[in-house]
Tab-separated table of C-alpha atoms and ligand atoms in Angstrom:
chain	number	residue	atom	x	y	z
A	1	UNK	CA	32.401	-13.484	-13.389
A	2	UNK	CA	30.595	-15.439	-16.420
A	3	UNK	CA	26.904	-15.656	-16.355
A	4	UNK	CA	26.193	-19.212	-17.467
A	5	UNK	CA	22.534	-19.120	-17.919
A	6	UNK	CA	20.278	-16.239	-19.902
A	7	UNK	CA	16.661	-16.175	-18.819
A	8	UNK	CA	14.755	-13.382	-20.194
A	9	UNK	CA	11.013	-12.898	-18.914
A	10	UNK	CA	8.569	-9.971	-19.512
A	11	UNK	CA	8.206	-7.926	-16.498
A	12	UNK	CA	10.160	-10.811	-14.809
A	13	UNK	CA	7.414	-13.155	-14.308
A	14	UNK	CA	8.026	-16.448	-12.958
A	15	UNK	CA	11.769	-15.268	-11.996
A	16	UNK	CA	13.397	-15.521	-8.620
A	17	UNK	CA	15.480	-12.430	-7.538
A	18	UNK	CA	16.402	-13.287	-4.371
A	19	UNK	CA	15.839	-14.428	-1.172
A	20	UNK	CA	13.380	-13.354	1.737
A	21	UNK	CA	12.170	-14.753	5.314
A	22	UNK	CA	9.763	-12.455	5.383
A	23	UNK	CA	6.341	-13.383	3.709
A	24	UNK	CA	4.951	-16.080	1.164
A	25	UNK	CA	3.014	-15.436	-1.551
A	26	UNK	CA	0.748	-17.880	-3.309
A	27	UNK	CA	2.908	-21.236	-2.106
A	28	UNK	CA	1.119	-24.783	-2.101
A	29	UNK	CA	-1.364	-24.767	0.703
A	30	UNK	CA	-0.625	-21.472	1.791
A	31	UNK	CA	-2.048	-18.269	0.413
A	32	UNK	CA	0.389	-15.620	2.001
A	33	UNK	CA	2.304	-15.803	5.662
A	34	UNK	CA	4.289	-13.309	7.440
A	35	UNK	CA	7.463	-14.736	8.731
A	36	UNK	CA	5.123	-17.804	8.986
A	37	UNK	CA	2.515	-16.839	10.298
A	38	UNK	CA	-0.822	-17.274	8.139
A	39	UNK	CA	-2.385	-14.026	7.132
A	40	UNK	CA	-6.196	-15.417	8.080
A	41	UNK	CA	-5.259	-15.875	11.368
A	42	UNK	CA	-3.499	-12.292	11.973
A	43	UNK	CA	-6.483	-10.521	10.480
A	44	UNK	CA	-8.743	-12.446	12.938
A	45	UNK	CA	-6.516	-12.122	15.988
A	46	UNK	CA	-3.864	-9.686	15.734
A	47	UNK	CA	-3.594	-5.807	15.075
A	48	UNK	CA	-1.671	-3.604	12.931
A	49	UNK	CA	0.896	-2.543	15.195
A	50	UNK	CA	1.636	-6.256	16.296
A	51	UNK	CA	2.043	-7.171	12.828
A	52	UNK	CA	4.283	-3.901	11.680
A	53	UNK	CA	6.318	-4.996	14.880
A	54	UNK	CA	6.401	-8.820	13.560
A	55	UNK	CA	7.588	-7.746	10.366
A	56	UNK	CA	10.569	-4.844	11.543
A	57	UNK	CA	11.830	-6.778	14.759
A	58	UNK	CA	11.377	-10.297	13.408
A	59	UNK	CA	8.683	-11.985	16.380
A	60	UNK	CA	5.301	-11.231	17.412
A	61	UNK	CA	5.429	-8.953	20.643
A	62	UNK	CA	4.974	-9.753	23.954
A	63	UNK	CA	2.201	-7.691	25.586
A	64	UNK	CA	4.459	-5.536	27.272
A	65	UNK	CA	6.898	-5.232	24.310
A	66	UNK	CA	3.390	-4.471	21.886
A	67	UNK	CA	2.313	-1.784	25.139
A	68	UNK	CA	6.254	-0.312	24.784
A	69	UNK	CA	5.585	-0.221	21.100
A	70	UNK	CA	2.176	1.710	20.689
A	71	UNK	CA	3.739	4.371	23.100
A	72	UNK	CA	6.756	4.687	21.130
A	73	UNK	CA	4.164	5.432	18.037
A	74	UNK	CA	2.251	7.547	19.754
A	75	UNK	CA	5.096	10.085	20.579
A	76	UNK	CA	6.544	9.638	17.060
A	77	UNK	CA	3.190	11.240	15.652
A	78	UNK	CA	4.437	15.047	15.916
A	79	UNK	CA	5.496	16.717	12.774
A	80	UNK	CA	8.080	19.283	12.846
A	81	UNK	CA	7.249	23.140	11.977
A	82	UNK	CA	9.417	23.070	8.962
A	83	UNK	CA	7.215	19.953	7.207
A	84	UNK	CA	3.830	21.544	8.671
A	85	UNK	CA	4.661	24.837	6.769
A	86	UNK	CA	5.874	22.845	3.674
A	87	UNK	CA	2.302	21.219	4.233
A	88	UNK	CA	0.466	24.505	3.750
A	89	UNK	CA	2.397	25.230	0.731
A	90	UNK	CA	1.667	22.431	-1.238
A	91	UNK	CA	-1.425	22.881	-3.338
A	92	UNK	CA	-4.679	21.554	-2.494
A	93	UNK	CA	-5.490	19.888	-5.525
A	94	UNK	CA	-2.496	17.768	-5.121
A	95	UNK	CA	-2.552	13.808	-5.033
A	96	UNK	CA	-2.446	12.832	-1.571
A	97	UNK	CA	0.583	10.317	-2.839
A	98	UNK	CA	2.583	13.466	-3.711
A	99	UNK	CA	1.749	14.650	-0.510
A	100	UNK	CA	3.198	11.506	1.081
A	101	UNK	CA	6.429	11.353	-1.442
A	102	UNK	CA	7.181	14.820	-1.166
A	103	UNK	CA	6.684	15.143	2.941
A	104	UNK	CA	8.902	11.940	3.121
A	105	UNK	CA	11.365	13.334	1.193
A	106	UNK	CA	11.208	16.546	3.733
A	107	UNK	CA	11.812	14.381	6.586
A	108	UNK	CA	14.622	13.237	4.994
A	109	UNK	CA	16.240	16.607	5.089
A	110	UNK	CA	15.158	17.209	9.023
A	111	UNK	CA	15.951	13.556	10.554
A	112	UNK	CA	18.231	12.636	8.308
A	113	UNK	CA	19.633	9.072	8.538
A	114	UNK	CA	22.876	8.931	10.828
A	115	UNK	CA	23.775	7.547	14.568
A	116	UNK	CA	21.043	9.472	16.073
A	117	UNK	CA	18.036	9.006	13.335
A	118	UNK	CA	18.787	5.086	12.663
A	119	UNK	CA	17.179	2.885	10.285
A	120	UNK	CA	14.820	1.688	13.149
A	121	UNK	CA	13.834	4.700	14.130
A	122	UNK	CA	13.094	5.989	10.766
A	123	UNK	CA	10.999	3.002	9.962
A	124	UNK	CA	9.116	3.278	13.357
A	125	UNK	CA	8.631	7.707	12.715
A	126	UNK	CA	7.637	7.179	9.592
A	127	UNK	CA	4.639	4.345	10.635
A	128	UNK	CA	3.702	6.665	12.990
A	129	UNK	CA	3.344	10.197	11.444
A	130	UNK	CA	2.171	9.018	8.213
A	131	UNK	CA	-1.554	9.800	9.033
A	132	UNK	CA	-0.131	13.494	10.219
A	133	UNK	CA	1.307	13.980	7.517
A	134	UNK	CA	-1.379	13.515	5.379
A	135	UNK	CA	-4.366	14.709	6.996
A	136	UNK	CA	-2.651	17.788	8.452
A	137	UNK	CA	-2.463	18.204	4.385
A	138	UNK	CA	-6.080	17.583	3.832
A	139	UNK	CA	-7.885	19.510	6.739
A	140	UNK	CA	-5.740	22.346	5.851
A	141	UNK	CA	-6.292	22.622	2.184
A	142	UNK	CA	-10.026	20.575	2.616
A	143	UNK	CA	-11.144	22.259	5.429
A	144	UNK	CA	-9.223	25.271	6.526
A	145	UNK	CA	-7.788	24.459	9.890
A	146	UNK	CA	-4.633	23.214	11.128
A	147	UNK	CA	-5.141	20.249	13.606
A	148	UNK	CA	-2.771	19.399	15.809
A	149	UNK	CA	-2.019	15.972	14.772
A	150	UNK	CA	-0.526	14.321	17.389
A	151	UNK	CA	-4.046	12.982	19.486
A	152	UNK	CA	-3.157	10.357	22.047
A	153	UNK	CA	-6.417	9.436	22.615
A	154	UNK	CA	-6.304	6.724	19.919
A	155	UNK	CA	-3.939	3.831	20.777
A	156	UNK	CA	-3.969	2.800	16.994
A	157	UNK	CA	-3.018	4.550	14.009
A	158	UNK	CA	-5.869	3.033	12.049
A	159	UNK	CA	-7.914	4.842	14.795
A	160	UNK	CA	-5.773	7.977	14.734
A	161	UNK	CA	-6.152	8.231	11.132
A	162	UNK	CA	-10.268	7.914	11.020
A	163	UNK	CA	-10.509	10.521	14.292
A	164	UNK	CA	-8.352	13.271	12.460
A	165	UNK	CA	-9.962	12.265	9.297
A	166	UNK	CA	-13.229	13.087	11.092
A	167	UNK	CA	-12.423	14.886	13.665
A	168	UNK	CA	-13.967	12.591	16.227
A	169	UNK	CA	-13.638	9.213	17.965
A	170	UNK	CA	-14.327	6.588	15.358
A	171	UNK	CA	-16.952	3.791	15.671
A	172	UNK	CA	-15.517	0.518	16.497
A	173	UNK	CA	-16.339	-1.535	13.572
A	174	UNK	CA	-15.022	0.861	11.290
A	175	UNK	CA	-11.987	1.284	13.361
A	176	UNK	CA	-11.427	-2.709	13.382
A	177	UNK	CA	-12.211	-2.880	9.641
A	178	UNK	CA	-9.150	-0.135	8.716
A	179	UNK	CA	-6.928	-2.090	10.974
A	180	UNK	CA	-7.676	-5.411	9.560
A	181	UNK	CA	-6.908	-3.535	6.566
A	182	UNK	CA	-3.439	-2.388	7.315
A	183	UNK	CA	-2.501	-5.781	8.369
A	184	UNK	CA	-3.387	-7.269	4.839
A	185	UNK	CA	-1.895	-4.200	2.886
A	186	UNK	CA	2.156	-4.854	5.095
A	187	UNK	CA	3.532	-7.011	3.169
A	188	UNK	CA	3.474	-9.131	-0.027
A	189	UNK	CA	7.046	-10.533	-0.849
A	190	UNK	CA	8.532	-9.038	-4.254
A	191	UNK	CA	5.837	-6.912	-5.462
A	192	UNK	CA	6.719	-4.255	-7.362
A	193	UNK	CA	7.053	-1.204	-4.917
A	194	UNK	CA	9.198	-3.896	-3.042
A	195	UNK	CA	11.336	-4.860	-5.112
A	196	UNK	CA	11.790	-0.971	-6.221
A	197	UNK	CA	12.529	-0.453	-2.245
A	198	UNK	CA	15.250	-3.204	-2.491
A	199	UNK	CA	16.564	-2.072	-5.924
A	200	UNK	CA	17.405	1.543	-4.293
A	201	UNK	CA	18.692	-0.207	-1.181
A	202	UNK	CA	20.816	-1.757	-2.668
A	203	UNK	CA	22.792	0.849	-4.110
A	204	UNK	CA	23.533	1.520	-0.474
A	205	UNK	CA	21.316	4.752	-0.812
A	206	UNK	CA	19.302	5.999	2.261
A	207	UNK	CA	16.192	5.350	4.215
A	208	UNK	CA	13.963	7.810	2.699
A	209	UNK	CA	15.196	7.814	-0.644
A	210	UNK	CA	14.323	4.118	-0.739
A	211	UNK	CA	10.903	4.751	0.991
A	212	UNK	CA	9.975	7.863	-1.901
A	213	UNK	CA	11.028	5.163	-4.729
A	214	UNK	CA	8.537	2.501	-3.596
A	215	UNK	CA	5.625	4.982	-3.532
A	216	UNK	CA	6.443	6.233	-6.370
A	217	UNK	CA	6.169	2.508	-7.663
A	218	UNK	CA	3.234	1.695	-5.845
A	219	UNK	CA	0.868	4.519	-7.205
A	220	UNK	CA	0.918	3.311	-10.409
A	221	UNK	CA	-2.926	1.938	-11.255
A	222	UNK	CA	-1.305	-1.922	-12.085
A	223	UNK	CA	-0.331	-1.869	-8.486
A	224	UNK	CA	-1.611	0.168	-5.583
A	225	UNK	CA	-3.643	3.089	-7.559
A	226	UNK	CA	-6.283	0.190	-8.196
A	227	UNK	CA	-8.116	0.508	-5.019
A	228	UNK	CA	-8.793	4.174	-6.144
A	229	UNK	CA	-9.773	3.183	-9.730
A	230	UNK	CA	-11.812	0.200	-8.392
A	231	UNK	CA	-14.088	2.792	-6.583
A	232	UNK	CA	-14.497	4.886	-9.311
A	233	UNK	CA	-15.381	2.144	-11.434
A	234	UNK	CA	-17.977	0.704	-8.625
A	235	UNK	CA	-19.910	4.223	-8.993
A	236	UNK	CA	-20.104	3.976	-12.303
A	237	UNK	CA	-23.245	1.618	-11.748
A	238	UNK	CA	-26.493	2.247	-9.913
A	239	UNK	CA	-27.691	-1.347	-10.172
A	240	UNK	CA	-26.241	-4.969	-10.009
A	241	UNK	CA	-27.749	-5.193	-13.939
A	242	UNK	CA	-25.988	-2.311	-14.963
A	243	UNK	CA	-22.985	-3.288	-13.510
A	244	UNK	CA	-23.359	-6.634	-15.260
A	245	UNK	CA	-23.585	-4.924	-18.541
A	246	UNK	CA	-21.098	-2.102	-18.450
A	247	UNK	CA	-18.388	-4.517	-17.475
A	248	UNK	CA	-19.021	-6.990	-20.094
A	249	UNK	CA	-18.969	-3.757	-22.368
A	250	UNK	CA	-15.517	-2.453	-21.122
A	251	UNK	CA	-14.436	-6.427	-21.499
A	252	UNK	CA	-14.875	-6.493	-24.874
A	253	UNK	CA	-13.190	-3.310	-25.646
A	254	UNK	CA	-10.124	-5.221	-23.776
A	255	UNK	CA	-10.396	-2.797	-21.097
A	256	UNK	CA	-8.807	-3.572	-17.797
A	257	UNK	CA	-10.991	-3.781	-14.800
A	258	UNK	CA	-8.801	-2.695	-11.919
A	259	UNK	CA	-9.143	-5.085	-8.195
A	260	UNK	CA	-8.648	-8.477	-10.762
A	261	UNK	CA	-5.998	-10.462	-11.597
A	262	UNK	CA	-3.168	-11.154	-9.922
A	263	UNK	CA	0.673	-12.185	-11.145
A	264	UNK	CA	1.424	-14.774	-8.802
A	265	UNK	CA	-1.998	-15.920	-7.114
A	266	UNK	CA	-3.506	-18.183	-9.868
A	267	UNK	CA	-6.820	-18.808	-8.174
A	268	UNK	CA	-7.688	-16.622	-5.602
A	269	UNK	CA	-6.106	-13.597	-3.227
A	270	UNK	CA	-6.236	-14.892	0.218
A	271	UNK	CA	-6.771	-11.315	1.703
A	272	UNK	CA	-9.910	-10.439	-0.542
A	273	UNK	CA	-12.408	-12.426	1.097
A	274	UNK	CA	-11.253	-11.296	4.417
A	275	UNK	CA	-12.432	-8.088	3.018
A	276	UNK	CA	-14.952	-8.526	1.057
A	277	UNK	CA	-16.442	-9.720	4.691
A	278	UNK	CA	-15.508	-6.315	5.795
A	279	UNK	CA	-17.038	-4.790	3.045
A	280	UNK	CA	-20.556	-6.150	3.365
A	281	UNK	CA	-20.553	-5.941	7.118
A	282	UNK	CA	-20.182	-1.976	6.834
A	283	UNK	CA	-22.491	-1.847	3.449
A	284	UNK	CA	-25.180	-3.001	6.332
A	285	UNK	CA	-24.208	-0.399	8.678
A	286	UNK	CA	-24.028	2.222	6.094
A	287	UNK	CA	-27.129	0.839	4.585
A	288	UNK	CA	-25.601	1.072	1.553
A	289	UNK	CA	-28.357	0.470	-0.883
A	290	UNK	CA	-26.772	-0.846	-4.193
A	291	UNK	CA	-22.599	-0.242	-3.742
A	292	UNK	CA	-21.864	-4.053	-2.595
A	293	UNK	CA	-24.139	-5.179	-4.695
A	294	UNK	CA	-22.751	-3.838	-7.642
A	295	UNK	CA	-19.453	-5.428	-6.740
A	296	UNK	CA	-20.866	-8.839	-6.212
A	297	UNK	CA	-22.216	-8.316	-9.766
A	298	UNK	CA	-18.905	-7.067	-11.263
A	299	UNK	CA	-17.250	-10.044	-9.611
A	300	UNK	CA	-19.425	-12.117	-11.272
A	301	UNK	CA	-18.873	-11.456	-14.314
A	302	UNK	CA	-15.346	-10.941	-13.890
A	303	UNK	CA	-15.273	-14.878	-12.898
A	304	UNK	CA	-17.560	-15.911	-15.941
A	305	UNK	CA	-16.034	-14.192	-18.220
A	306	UNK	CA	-12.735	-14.439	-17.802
A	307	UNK	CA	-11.978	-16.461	-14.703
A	308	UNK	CA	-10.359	-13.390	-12.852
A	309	UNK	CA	-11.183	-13.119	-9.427
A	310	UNK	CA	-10.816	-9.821	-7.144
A	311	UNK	CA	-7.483	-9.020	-5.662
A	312	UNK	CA	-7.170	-7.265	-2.073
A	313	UNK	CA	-7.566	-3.917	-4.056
A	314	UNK	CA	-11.388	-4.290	-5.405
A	315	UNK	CA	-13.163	-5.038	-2.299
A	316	UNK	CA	-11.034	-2.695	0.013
A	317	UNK	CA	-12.299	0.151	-2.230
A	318	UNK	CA	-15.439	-0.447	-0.907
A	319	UNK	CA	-14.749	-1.362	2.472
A	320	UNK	CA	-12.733	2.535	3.035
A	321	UNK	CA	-15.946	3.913	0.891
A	322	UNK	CA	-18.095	3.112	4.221
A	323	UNK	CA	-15.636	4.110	6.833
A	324	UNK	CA	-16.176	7.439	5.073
A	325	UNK	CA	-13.079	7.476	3.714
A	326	UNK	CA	-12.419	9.986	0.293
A	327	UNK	CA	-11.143	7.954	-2.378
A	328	UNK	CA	-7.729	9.627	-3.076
A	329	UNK	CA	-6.823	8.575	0.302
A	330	UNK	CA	-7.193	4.944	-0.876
A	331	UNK	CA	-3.541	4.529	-1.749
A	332	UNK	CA	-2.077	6.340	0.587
A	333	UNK	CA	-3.739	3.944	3.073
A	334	UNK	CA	-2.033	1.074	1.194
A	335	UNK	CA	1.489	3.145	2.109
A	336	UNK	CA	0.836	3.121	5.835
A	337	UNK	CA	0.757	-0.157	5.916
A	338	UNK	CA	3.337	-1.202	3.502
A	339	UNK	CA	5.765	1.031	5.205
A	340	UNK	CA	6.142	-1.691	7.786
A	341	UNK	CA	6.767	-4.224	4.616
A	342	UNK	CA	8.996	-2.324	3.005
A	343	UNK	CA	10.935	-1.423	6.047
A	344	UNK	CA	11.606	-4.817	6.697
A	345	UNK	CA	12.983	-5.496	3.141
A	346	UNK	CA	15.152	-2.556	3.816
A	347	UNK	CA	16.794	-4.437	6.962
A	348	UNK	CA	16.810	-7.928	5.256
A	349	UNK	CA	18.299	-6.289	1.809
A	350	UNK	CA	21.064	-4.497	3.977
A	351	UNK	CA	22.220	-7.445	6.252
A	352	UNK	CA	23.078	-9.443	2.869
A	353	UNK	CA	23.838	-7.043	0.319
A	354	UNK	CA	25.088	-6.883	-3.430
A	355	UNK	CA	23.875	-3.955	-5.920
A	356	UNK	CA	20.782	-5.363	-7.940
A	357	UNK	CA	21.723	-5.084	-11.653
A	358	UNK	CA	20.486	-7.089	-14.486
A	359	UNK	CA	21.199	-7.068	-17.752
A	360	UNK	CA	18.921	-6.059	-21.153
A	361	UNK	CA	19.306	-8.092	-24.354
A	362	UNK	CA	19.963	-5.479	-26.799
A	363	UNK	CA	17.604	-5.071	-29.740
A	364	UNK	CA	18.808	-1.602	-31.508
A	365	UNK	CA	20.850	-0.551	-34.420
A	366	UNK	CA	23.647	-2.463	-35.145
A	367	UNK	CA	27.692	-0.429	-34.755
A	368	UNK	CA	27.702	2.130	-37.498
A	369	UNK	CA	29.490	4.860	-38.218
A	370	UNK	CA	28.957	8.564	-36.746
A	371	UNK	CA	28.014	10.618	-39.040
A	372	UNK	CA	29.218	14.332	-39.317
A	373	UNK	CA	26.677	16.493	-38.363
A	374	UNK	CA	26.333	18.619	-42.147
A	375	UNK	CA	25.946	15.333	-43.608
A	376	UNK	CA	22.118	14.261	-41.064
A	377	UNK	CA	19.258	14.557	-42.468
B	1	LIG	N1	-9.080	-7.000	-16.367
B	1	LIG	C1	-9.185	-7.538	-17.589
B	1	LIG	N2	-8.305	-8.429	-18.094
B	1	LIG	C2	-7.274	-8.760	-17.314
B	1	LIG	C3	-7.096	-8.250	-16.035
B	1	LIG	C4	-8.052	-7.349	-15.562
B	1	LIG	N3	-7.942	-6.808	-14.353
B	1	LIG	N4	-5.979	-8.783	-15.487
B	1	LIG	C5	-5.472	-9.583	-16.405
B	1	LIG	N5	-6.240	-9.585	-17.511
B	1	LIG	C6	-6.028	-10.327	-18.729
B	1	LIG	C7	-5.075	-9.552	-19.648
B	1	LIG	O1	-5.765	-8.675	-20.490
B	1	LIG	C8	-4.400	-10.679	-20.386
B	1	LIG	O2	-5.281	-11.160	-21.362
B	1	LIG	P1	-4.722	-11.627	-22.804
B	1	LIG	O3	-3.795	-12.751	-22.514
B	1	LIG	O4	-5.954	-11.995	-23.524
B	1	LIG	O5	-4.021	-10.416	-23.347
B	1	LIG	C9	-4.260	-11.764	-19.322
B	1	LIG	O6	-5.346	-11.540	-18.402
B	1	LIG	C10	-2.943	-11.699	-18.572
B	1	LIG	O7	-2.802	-10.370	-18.036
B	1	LIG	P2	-1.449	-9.630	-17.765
B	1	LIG	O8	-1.693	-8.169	-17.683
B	1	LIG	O9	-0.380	-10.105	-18.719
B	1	LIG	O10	-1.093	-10.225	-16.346
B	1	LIG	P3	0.058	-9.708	-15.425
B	1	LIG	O11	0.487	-10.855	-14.610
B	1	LIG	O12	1.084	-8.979	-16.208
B	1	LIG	O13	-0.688	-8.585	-14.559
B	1	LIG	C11	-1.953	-7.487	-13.016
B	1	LIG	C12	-1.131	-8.736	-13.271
B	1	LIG	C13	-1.106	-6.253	-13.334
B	1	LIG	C14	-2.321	-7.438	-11.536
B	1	LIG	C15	-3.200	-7.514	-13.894
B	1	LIG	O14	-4.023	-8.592	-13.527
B	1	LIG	C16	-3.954	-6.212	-13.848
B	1	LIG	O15	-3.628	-5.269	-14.583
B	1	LIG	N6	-4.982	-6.084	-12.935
B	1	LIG	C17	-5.662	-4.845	-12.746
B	1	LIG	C18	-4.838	-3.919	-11.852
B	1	LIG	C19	-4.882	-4.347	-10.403
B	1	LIG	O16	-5.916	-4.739	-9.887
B	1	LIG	N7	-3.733	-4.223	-9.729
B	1	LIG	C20	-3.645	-4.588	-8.315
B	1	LIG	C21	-2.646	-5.698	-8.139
B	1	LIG	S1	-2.760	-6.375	-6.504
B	1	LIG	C22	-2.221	-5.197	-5.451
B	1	LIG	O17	-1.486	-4.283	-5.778
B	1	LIG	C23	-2.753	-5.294	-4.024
């Protein structure tokens, strides 16, 4: 087959690579929908596990199918012996993301993808035991005991994930606020750890392997890592005047300031004011004396300055700070939820398939001859 047209694009901006009915990001009138459905109104009305199920099966559940489905989570929250012990093993002072890529990739080995472990059932396990996964990690190496991560107490996993995070029932508010969180954090078209996931698909390759590429994409600080950076950047500053003057310091050094800017949202991100809500709700609550402040003042000049305004990743560092949340477990947070995005890509990349492989204009030495290896130097 010819190709007719070359377009070349750094870091593929403004290029289409395919088709989706999944989400839209940043059309006219619309800030972002999943499979249509505007993401303001399933922050205010729906819950994580509605919206994970919207996004796999393809329509909202009814209550009984939503009932069937939290159930099926719940017993999906076990973790074999094998992964527990490979837990213990891995080092404390690990990244909880190589906790998560490394105990997906052990998974892979015990419920390996065939008749009986189907795509489905994968992308349903792996929703579920995420939070086991990783805080069987942490209150092993953090705290010296092993829980037994599979509580049924907690009907949601953003409440199963605060109660073995603190080992007790969470309050409500911060319970809400993490699953409001999760449903902005499924899904977000071709975004890098995305289009990774359908890259990997598409070489026909299996479930896990495609899951382990797309955190590996989404740690990365340009990407997911920013909610961690954008806490530690928030701390920097004690006051809303210091904050105002550091940033304009790190600006004119050309320094990035991670949780602003955005590739395909020109004005605003839909999701961040949904948390920035969030955020000073719980600031209150925590009575936070200076931490939302200091945002509001980076924000500022973020906007002044440079006419960047905060993605979903700046105010959500804020909004985990106050649910008590440690900040390495900021991006693993982000894979929870995206594991219900990516699985879907997964299922829409398989039903229409061809291998993703584009092409590099060449910019290297021109043919010459090889050169004996007495005569380099
Ligand atoms: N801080 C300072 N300047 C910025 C920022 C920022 N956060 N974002 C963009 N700019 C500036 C760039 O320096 C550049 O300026 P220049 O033209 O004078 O050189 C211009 O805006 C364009 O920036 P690019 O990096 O080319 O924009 P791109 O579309 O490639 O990047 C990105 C988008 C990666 C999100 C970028 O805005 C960024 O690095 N932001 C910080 C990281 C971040 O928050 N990532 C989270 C993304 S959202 C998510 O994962 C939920």
């Amino acid at each position: 087959m010819t190709v007719e047209t070359s377009v070349k694009s750094r870091g593929l901006e403004g290029i289409v690579v395919g088709e989706t009915a999944i989400s839209t990001v940043g059309k006219e009138g619309v800030g972002l929908t999943y499979r249509g459905y505007d993401i303001h109104d399933l922050a205010n009305k729906s819950s994580f596990e509605e919206v994970a199920y919207l996004l796999i099966y393809g329509t909202l559940p009814t209550l009984q199918q939503l009932q069937n489905y939290r159930d099926k989570l719940i017993k999906l929250r076990r973790l074999p012996n094998e992964l527990k012990s490979m837990l213990e093993m891995i080092p404390g002072g690990a990244h909880p993301m190589e906790v998560l890529r490394t105990s997906v990739s052990m998974l892979g080995t015990l419920e390996t993808e065939s008749a009986q472990y189907t795509g489905y059932n994968i992308a349903d396990r792996l929703i579920a035991c995420t939070p086991s996964m990783l805080l069987y990690w942490y209150q092993f190496h953090k705290n010296n005991i092993r829980i037994e991560p599979w509580n049924t107490e907690e009907q949601t996993i953003a409440g199963y994930f605060l109660h073995l995070l603190h080992g007790k029932k969470p309050d409500d508010e911060m319970r809400r606020c993490l699953d409001v969180s999760l449903i902005l954090y499924a899904e977000h078209e071709f975004n890098a750890s995305t289009f990774a996931a359908r890259v990997t698909t598409s070489t026909e390759s299996d479930f896990y392997s495609v899951i382990v590429s797309a955190i590996g994409t989404l740690r990365g600080a340009l990407h997911g890592g920013a909610n961690e950076e954008a806490m530690r950047l928030i701390s920097l500053f004690k006051t809303p005047e210091q904050a105002t003057v550091g940033v304009k310091e790190m600006l004119a050094k050309k320094a990035k300031i991670m949780g602003f800017g955005h590739r395909v949202y020109k004005k605003s991100d839909p999701r961040s004011d949904i948390i920035k809500a969030w955020s000073e709700k719980l600031s209150h609550q925590a009575r936070d004396g200076y931490l939302f402040n200091v945002s509001e003042a980076i924000e500022k000049v973020m906007w002044d300055e440079k006419k960047l305004f905060p993605n979903l990743d700046f105010y959500s560092a804020t909004a985990y700070h106050f649910c008590g949340i440690p900040t390495p477990l900021f991006t693993p947070l982000f894979v929870m939820a995206r594991l219900s995005g990516w699985s879907a890509h997964i299922f829409e990349q398989r039903a229409n398939n061809r291998l993703i492989r584009p092409e590099a204009e060449y910019i290297g030495p021109a043919p010459r001859a090889y050169p004996p290896i007495e005569t380099r130097g």
